[in-house]
CSV table of C-alpha atoms in Angstrom, one decimal:
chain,number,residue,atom,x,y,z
A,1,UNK,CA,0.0,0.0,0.0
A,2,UNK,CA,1.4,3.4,-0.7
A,3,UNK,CA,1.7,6.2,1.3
A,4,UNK,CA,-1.2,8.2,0.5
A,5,UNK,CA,-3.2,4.4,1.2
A,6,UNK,CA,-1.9,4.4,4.2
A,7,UNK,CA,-2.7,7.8,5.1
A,8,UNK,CA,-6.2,7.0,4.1
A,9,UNK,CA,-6.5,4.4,6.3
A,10,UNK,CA,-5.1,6.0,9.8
A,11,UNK,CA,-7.2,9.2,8.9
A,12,UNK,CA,-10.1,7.3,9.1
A,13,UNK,CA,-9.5,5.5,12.3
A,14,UNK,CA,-10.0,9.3,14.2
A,15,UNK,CA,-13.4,10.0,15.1
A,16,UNK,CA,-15.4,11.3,18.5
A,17,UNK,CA,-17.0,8.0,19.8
A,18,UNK,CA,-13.2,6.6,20.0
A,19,UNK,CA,-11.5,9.5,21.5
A,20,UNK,CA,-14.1,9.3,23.6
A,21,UNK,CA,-13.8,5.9,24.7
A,22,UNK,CA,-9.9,6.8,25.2
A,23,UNK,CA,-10.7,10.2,26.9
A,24,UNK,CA,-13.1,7.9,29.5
A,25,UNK,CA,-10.0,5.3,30.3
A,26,UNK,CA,-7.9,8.3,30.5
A,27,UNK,CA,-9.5,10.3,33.5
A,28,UNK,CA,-10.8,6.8,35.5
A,29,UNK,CA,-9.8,7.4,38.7
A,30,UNK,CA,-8.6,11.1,38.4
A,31,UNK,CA,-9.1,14.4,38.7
A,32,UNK,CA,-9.8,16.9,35.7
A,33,UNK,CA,-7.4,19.4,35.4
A,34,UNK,CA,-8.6,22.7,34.1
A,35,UNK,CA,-6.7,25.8,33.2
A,36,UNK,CA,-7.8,28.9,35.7
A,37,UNK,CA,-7.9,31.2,32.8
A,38,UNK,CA,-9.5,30.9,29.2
A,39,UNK,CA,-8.6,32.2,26.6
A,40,UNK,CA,-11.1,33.8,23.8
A,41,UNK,CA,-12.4,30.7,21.4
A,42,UNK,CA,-14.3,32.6,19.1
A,43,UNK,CA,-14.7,31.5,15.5
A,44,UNK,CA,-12.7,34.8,14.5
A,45,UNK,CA,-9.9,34.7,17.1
A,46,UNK,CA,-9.7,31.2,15.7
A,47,UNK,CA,-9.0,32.4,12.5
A,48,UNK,CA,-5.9,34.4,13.5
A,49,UNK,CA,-4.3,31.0,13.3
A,50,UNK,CA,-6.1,29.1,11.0
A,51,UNK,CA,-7.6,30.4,7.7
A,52,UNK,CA,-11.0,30.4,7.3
A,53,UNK,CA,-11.8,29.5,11.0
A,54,UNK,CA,-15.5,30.9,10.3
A,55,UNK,CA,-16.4,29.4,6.8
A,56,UNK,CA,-14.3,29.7,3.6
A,57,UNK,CA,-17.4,31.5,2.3
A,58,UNK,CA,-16.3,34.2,4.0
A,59,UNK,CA,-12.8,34.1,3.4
A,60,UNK,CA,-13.8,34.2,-0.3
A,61,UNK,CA,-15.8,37.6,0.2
A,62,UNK,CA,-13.2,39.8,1.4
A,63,UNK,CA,-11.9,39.7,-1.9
A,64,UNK,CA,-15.1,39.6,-4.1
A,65,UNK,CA,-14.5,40.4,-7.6
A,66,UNK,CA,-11.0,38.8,-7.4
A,67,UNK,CA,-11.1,35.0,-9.5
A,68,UNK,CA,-7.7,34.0,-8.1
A,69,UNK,CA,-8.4,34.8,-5.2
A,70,UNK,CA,-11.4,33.0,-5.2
A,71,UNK,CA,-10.3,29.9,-6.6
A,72,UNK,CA,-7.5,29.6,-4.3
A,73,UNK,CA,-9.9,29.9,-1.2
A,74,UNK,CA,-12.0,27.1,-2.9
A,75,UNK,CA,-9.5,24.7,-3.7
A,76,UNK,CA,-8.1,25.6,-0.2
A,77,UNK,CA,-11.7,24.3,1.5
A,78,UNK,CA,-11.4,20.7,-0.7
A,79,UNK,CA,-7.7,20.5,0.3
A,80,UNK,CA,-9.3,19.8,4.1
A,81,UNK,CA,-11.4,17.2,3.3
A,82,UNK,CA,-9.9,15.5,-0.3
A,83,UNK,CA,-6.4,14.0,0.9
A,84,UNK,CA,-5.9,13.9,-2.7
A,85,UNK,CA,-6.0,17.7,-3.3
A,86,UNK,CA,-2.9,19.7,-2.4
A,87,UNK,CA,-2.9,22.3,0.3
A,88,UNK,CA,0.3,24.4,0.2
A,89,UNK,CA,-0.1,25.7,-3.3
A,90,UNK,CA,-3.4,27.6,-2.3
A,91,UNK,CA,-1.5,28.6,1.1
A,92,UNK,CA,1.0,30.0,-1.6
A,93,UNK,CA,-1.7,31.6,-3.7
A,94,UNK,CA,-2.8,33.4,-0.7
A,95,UNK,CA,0.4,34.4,0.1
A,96,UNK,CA,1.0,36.4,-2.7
A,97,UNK,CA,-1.8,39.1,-1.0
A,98,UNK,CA,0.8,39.7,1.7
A,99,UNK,CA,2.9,43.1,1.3
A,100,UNK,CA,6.9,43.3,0.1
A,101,UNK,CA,8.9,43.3,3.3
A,102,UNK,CA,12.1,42.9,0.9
A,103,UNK,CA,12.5,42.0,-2.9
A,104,UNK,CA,14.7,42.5,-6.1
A,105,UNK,CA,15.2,45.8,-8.2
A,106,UNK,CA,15.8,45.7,-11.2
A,107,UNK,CA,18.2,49.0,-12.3
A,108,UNK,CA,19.3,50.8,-15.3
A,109,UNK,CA,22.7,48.7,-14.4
A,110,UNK,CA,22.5,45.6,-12.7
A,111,UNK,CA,19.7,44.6,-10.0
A,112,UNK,CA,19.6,45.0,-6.6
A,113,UNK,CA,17.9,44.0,-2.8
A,114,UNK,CA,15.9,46.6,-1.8
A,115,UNK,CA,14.5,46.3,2.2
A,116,UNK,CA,12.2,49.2,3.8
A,117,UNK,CA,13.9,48.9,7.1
A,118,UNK,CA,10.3,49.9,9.0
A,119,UNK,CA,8.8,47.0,6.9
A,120,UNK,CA,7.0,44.0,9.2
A,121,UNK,CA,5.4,41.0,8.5
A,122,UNK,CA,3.7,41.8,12.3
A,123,UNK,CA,0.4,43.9,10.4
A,124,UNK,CA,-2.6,45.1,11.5
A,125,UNK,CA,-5.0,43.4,8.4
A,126,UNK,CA,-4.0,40.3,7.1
A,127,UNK,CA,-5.7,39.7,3.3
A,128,UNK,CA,-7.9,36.7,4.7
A,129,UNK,CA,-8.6,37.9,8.4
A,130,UNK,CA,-12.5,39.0,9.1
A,131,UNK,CA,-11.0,40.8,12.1
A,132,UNK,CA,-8.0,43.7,12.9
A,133,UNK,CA,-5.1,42.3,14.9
A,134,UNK,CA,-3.2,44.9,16.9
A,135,UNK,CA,0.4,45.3,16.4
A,136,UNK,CA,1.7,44.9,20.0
A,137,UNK,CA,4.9,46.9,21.3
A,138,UNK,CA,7.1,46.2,24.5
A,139,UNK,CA,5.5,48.5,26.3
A,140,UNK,CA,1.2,47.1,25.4
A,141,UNK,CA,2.5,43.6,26.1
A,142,UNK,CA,4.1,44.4,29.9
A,143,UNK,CA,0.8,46.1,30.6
A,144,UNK,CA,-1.0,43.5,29.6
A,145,UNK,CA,1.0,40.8,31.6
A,146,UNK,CA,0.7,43.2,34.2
A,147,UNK,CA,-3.2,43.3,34.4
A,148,UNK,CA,-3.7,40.0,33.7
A,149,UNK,CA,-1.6,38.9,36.6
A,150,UNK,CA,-3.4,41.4,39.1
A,151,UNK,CA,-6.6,40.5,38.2
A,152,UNK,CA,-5.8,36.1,38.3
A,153,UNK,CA,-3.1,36.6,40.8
A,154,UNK,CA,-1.5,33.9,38.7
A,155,UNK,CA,1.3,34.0,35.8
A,156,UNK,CA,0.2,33.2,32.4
A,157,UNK,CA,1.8,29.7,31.1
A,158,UNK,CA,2.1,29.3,27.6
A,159,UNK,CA,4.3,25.9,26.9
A,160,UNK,CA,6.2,25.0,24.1
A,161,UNK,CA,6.7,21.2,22.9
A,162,UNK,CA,8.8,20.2,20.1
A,163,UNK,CA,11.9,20.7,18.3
A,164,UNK,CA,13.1,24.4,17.3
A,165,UNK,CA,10.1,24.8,15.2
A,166,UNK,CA,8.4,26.2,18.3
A,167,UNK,CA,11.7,26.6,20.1
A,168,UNK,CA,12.5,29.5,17.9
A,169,UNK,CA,8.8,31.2,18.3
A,170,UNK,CA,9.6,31.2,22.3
A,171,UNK,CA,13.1,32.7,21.3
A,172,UNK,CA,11.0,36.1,19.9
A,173,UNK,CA,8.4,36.2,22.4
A,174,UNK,CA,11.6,36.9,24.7
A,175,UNK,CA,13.9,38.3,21.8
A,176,UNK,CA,10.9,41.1,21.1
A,177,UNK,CA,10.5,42.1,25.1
A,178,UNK,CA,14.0,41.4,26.7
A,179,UNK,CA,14.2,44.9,28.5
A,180,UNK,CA,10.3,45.5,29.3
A,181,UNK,CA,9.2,42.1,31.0
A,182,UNK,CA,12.3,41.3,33.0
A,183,UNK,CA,13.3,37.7,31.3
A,184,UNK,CA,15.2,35.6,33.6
A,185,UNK,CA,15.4,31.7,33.4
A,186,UNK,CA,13.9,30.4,37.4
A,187,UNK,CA,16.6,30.7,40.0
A,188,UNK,CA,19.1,32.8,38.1
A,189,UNK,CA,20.1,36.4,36.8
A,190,UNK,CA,18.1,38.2,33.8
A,191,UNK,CA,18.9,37.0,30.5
A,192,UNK,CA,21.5,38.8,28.8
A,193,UNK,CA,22.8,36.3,26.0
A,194,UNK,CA,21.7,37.8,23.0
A,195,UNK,CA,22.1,34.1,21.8
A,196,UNK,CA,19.6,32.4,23.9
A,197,UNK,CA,21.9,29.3,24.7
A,198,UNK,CA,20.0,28.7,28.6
A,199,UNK,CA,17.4,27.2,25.9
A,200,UNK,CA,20.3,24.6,24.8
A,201,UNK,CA,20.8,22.4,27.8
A,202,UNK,CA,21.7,18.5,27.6
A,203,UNK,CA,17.8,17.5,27.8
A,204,UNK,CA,16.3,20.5,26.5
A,205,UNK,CA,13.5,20.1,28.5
A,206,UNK,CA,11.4,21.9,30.6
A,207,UNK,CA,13.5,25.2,30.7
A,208,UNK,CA,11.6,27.8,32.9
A,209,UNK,CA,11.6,31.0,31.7
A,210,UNK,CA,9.5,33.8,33.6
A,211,UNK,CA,8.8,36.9,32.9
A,212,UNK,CA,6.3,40.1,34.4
A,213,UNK,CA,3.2,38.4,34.9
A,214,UNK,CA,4.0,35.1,32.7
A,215,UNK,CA,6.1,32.2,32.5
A,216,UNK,CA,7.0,30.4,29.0
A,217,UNK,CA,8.4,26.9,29.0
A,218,UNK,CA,9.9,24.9,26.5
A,219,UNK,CA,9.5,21.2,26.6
A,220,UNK,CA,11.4,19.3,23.7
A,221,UNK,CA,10.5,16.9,22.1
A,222,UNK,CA,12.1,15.4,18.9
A,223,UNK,CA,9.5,12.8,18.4
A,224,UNK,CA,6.3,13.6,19.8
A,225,UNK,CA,4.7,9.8,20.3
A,226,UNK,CA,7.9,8.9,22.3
A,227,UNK,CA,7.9,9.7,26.5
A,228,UNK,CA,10.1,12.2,27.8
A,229,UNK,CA,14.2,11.3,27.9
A,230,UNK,CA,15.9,13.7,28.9
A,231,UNK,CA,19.6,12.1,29.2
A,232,UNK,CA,19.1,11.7,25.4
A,233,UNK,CA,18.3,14.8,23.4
A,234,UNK,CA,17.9,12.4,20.1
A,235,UNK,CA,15.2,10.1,22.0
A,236,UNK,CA,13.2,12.8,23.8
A,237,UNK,CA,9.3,12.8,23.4
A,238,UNK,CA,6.4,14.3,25.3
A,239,UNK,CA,3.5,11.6,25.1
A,240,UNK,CA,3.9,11.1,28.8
A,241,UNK,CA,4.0,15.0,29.6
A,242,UNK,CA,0.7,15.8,27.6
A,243,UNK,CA,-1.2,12.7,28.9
A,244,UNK,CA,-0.6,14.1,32.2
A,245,UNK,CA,-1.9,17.2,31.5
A,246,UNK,CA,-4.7,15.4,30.6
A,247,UNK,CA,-5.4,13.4,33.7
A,248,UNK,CA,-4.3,16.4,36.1
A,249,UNK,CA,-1.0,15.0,37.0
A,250,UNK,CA,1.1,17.4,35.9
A,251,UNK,CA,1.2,21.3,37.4
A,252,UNK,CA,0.5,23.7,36.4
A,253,UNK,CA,-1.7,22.8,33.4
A,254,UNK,CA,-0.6,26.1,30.3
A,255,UNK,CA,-3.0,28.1,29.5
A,256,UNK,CA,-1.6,27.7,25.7
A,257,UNK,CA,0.0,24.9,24.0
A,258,UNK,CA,2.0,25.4,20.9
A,259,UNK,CA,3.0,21.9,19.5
A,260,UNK,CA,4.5,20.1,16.4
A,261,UNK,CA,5.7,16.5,15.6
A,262,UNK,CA,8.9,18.1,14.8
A,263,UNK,CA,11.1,17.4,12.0
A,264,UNK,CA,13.0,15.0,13.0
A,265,UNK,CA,12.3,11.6,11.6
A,266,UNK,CA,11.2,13.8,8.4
A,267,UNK,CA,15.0,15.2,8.1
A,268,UNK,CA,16.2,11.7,8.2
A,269,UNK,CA,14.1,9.7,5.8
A,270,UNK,CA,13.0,9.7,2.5
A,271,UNK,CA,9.6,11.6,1.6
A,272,UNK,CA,7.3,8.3,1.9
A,273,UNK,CA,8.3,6.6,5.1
A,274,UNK,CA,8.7,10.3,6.7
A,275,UNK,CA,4.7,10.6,5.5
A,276,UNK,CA,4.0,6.8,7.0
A,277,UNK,CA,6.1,7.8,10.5
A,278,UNK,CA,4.2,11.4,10.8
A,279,UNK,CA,1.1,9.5,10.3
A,280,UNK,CA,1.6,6.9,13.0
A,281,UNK,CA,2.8,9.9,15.6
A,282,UNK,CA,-0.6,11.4,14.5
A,283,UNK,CA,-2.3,7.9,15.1
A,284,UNK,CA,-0.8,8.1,19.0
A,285,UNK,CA,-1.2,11.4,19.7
A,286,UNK,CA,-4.1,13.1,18.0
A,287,UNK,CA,-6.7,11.6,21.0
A,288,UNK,CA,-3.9,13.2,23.2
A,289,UNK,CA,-4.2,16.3,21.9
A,290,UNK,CA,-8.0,16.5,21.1
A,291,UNK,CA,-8.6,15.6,24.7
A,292,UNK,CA,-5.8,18.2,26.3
A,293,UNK,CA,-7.9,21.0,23.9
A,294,UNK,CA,-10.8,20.4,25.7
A,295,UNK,CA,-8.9,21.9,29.1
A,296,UNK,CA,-7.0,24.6,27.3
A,297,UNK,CA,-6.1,26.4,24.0
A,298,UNK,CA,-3.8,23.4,21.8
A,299,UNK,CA,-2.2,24.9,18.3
A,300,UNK,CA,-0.9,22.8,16.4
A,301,UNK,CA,2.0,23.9,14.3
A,302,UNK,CA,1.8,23.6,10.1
A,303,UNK,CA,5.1,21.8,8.3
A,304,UNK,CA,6.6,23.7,5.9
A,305,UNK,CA,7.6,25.2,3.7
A,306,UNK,CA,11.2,23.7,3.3
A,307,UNK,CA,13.9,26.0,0.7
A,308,UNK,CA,15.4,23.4,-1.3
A,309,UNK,CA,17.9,25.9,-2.6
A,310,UNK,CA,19.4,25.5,1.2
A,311,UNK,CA,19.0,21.5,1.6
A,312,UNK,CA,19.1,19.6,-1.7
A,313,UNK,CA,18.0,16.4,-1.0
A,314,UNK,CA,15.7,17.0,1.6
A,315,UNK,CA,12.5,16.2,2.4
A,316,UNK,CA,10.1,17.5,-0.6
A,317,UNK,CA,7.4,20.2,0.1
A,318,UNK,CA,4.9,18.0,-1.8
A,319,UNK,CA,5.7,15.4,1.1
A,320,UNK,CA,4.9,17.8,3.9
A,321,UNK,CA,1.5,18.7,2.5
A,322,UNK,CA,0.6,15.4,2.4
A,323,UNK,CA,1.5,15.8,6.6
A,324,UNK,CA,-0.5,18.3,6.6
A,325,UNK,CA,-3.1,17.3,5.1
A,326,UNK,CA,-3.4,14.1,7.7
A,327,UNK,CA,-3.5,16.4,10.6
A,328,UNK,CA,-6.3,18.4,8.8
A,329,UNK,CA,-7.9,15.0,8.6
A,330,UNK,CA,-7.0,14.3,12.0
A,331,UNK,CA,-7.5,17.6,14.5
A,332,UNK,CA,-9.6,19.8,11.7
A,333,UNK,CA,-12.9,19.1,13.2
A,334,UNK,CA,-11.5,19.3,17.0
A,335,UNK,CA,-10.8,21.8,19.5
A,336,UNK,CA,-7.1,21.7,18.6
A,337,UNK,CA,-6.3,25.1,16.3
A,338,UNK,CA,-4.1,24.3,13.5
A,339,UNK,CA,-2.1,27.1,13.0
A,340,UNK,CA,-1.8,27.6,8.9
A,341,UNK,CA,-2.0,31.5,9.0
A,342,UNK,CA,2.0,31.1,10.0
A,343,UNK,CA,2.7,29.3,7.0
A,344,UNK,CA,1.4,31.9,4.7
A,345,UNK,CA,3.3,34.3,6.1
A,346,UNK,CA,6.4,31.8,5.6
A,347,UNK,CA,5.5,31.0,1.8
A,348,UNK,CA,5.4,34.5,1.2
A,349,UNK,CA,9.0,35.1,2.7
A,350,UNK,CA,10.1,32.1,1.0
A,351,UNK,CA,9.3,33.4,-2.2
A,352,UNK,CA,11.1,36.5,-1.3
A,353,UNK,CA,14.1,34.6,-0.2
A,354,UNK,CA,13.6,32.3,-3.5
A,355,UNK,CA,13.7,35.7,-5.7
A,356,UNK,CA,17.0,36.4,-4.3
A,357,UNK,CA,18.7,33.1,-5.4
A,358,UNK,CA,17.2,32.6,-8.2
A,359,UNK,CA,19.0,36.6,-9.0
A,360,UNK,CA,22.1,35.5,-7.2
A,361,UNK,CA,21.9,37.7,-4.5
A,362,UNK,CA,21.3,35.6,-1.7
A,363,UNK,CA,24.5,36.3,0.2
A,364,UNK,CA,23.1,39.5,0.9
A,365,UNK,CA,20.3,38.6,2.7
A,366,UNK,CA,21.0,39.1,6.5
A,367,UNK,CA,21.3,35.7,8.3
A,368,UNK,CA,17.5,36.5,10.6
A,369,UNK,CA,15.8,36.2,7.5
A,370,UNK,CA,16.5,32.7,7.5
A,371,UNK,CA,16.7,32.6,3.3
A,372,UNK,CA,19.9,30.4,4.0
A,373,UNK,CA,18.2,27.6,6.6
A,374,UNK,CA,16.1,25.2,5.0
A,375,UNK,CA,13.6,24.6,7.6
A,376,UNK,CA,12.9,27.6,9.8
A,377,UNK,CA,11.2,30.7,9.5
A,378,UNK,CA,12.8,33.9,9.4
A,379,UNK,CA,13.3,35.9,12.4
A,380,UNK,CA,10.0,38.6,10.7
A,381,UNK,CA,8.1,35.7,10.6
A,382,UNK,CA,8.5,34.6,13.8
A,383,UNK,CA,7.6,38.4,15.3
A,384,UNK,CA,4.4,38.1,13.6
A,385,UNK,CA,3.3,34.9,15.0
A,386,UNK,CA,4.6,36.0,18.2
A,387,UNK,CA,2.1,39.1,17.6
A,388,UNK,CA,-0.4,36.4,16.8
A,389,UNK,CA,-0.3,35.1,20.4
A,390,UNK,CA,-0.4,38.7,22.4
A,391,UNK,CA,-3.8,39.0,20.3
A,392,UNK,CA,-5.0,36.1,21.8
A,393,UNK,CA,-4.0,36.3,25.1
A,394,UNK,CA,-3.9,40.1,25.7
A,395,UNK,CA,-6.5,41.5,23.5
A,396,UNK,CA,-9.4,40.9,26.2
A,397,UNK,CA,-7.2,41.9,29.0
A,398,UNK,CA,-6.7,45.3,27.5
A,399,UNK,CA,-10.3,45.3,26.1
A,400,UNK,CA,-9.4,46.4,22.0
A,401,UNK,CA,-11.7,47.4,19.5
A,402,UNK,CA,-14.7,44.5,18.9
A,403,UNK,CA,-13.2,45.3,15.8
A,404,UNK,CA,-10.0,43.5,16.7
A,405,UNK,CA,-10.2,39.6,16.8
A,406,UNK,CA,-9.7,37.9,19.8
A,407,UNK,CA,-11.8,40.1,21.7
A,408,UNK,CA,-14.5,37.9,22.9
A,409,UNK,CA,-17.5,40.2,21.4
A,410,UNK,CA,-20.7,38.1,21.2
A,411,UNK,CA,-21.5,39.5,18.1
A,412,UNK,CA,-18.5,38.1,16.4
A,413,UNK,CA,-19.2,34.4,17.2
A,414,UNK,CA,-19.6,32.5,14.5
A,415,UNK,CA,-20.3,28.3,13.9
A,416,UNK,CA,-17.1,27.2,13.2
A,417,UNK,CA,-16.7,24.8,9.9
């Protein structure tokens, strides 16, 4: 059976009687845990993170008269539900809506890189967003921290588990406010390594870092289905860490869990059995995960896309929609948020970084715009998606605009498809 068989098969195994039945065994004998503090579940907060969150209908509209546009959003909706449409094309499509942060000129001479140094991915209206999301400075993000602790007289916990997919969005939420909330890893001085190492230890696990009024944790895992090892950095999983937060073993429960499979076992096989191992993880760990979103806010992190200018050889894209597409078929009808609206930020940088190659210019791309690493998002990338999360964990705390998403107004919830 080939690998899209396969994929058919273990998608269809997923359904709410049995994560029921395993969601019964789970808590037999033990006590729920619940987070203190919920965040806003609307249908357009939800969409922050994952396109079309309140009907590709009305994704389609914002754009009305515009065929590509339209088509793309269509194609995007079948994608979910046909494992034998492709996904990251139409994430592309959509991509190409997104503003220039930097791109090639072509002179009277030669051509040229040309970069608006006040240029951000982090914007206030994203092409396919029903909803504004505010562009949060140092300052907006201490006082919201600040409120929220006073008023739950508790930190905020957002946990990261993973490889340096999610490592690296941690890395901004600190890189973007070191010098407004205080940063210091638990029991020592305030950060001051501009290259983060104190998130490199031997186990890279569990790594407390607190800040005003939060406390972010990173919890690696380089193949999600395994349990946690931490005297082996290449063994280390998390199915026994998220299971407990499950069953109320394990304090404190987050209040936001950002988590991917990693890429691992992808990086080290070919395109087929990496599909038929990120397919079994799913086949573990998608009950985990659908249960654990039922006690607090799960995102579930998007693969791709990969630069093959910068890994030959690797893992194809076409192989990490097909991923993709099982965890639509997996968590897409759950509580668990699956977090595409990052990856069209990333295809639109990679088509940026791709222009520069392709006019043999990539050597002068700075090194935080990641054109040069084949995996990872660039460093404006990764402040966007950190301004993704303050939106959905501050915008209520600092009451926005009902304009704004992630603001709990009634009148913006929505049945979510």
């Amino acid at each position: 059976m080939g690998t899209a068989g396969v994929m058919m098969v273990m998608v269809g195994q997923w359904n709410e009687a049995a994560v029921q039945r395993w969601y019964s065994r789970l808590h037999t004998g033990t006590r729920r845990a619940t987070a203190p503090y919920q965040l806003p579940s609307d249908c357009q907060c939800r969409s922050t993170f994952t396109v079309g969150a309140c009907g590709m209908e009305g994704v389609a509209r914002l754009r009305p008269v515009d065929e590509a546009w339209a088509k793309a959003v269509k194609v995007l909706g079948a994608a979910r539900t046909d494992q034998e449409v492709a996904m990251m094309p139409q994430l592309a499509a959509l991509a190409r809506y997104l503003p220039h942060v930097f791109h090639i000129g072509i002179g009277a001479e030669n051509k040229k890189m040309e970069f608006d140094s006040e240029a951000t991915r982090a914007t206030a209206a994203l092409p396919f967003l029903p909803c504004r999301l505010h562009v949060y400075t140092p300052p907006q993000v201490l006082a919201c921290t600040t409120k929220r602790h006073a008023t739950t007289s508790s930190p905020l916990h957002i946990a990261f588990v993973g490889d340096s997919l999610v490592r690296n969005t941690m890395e901004q939420m600190i890189r973007g406010t070191l010098g407004w909330l205080g940063w210091r890893v638990l029991g020592k001085h305030k950060i001051t390594d501009p290259a983060f190492t104190f998130l490199d230890t031997k186990s890279h696990t569990n790594v407390p870092v607190v800040g005003e009024g939060v406390e972010l944790r990173l919890h690696w895992s380089a193949f999600l289905e395994r349990p946690r090892h931490p005297q082996d950095v290449s063994l280390q999983g998390a199915r026994d860490l998220l299971e407990a937060w499950v069953e109320g073993r394990e304090d404190p429960l987050p209040h936001l869990v950002y988590v991917t499979s990693g890429m691992w076992d992808a990086a080290s096989e070919g395109g087929d059995v990496a599909v038929a191992e990120f397919v079994h993880t799913l086949h573990v760990m998608a009950p985990v995960l659908m249960a654990l979103a039922r006690h607090t806010r799960v995102l579930w992190h998007v693969h791709g896309p990969i630069k093959p200018w910068a890994a030959p050889g690797r893992i194809p894209n076409t192989a990490l929609d097909m991923m993709n597409r099982a965890a639509w078929a997996a968590l897409g009808d759950s509580d668990v948020w699956v977090w595409d609206s990052k990856t069209v930020l990333m295809l639109r940088a990679h088509s940026e970084c791709q222009a520069l190659y392709r006019t043999g210019l990539l050597a002068l791309a700075p090194r935080a715009w990641g054109c040069t690493d084949y995996q990872h998002a660039g460093r404006d990338v990764e402040q966007a998606a950190t301004n993704m999360i303050w939106n959905l964990v501050c915008n209520t705390v600092l009451e926005m605009p009902s304009s704004h998403c992630c603001t709990n107004n009634p009148s913006n919830h929505h049945t979510l498809h």
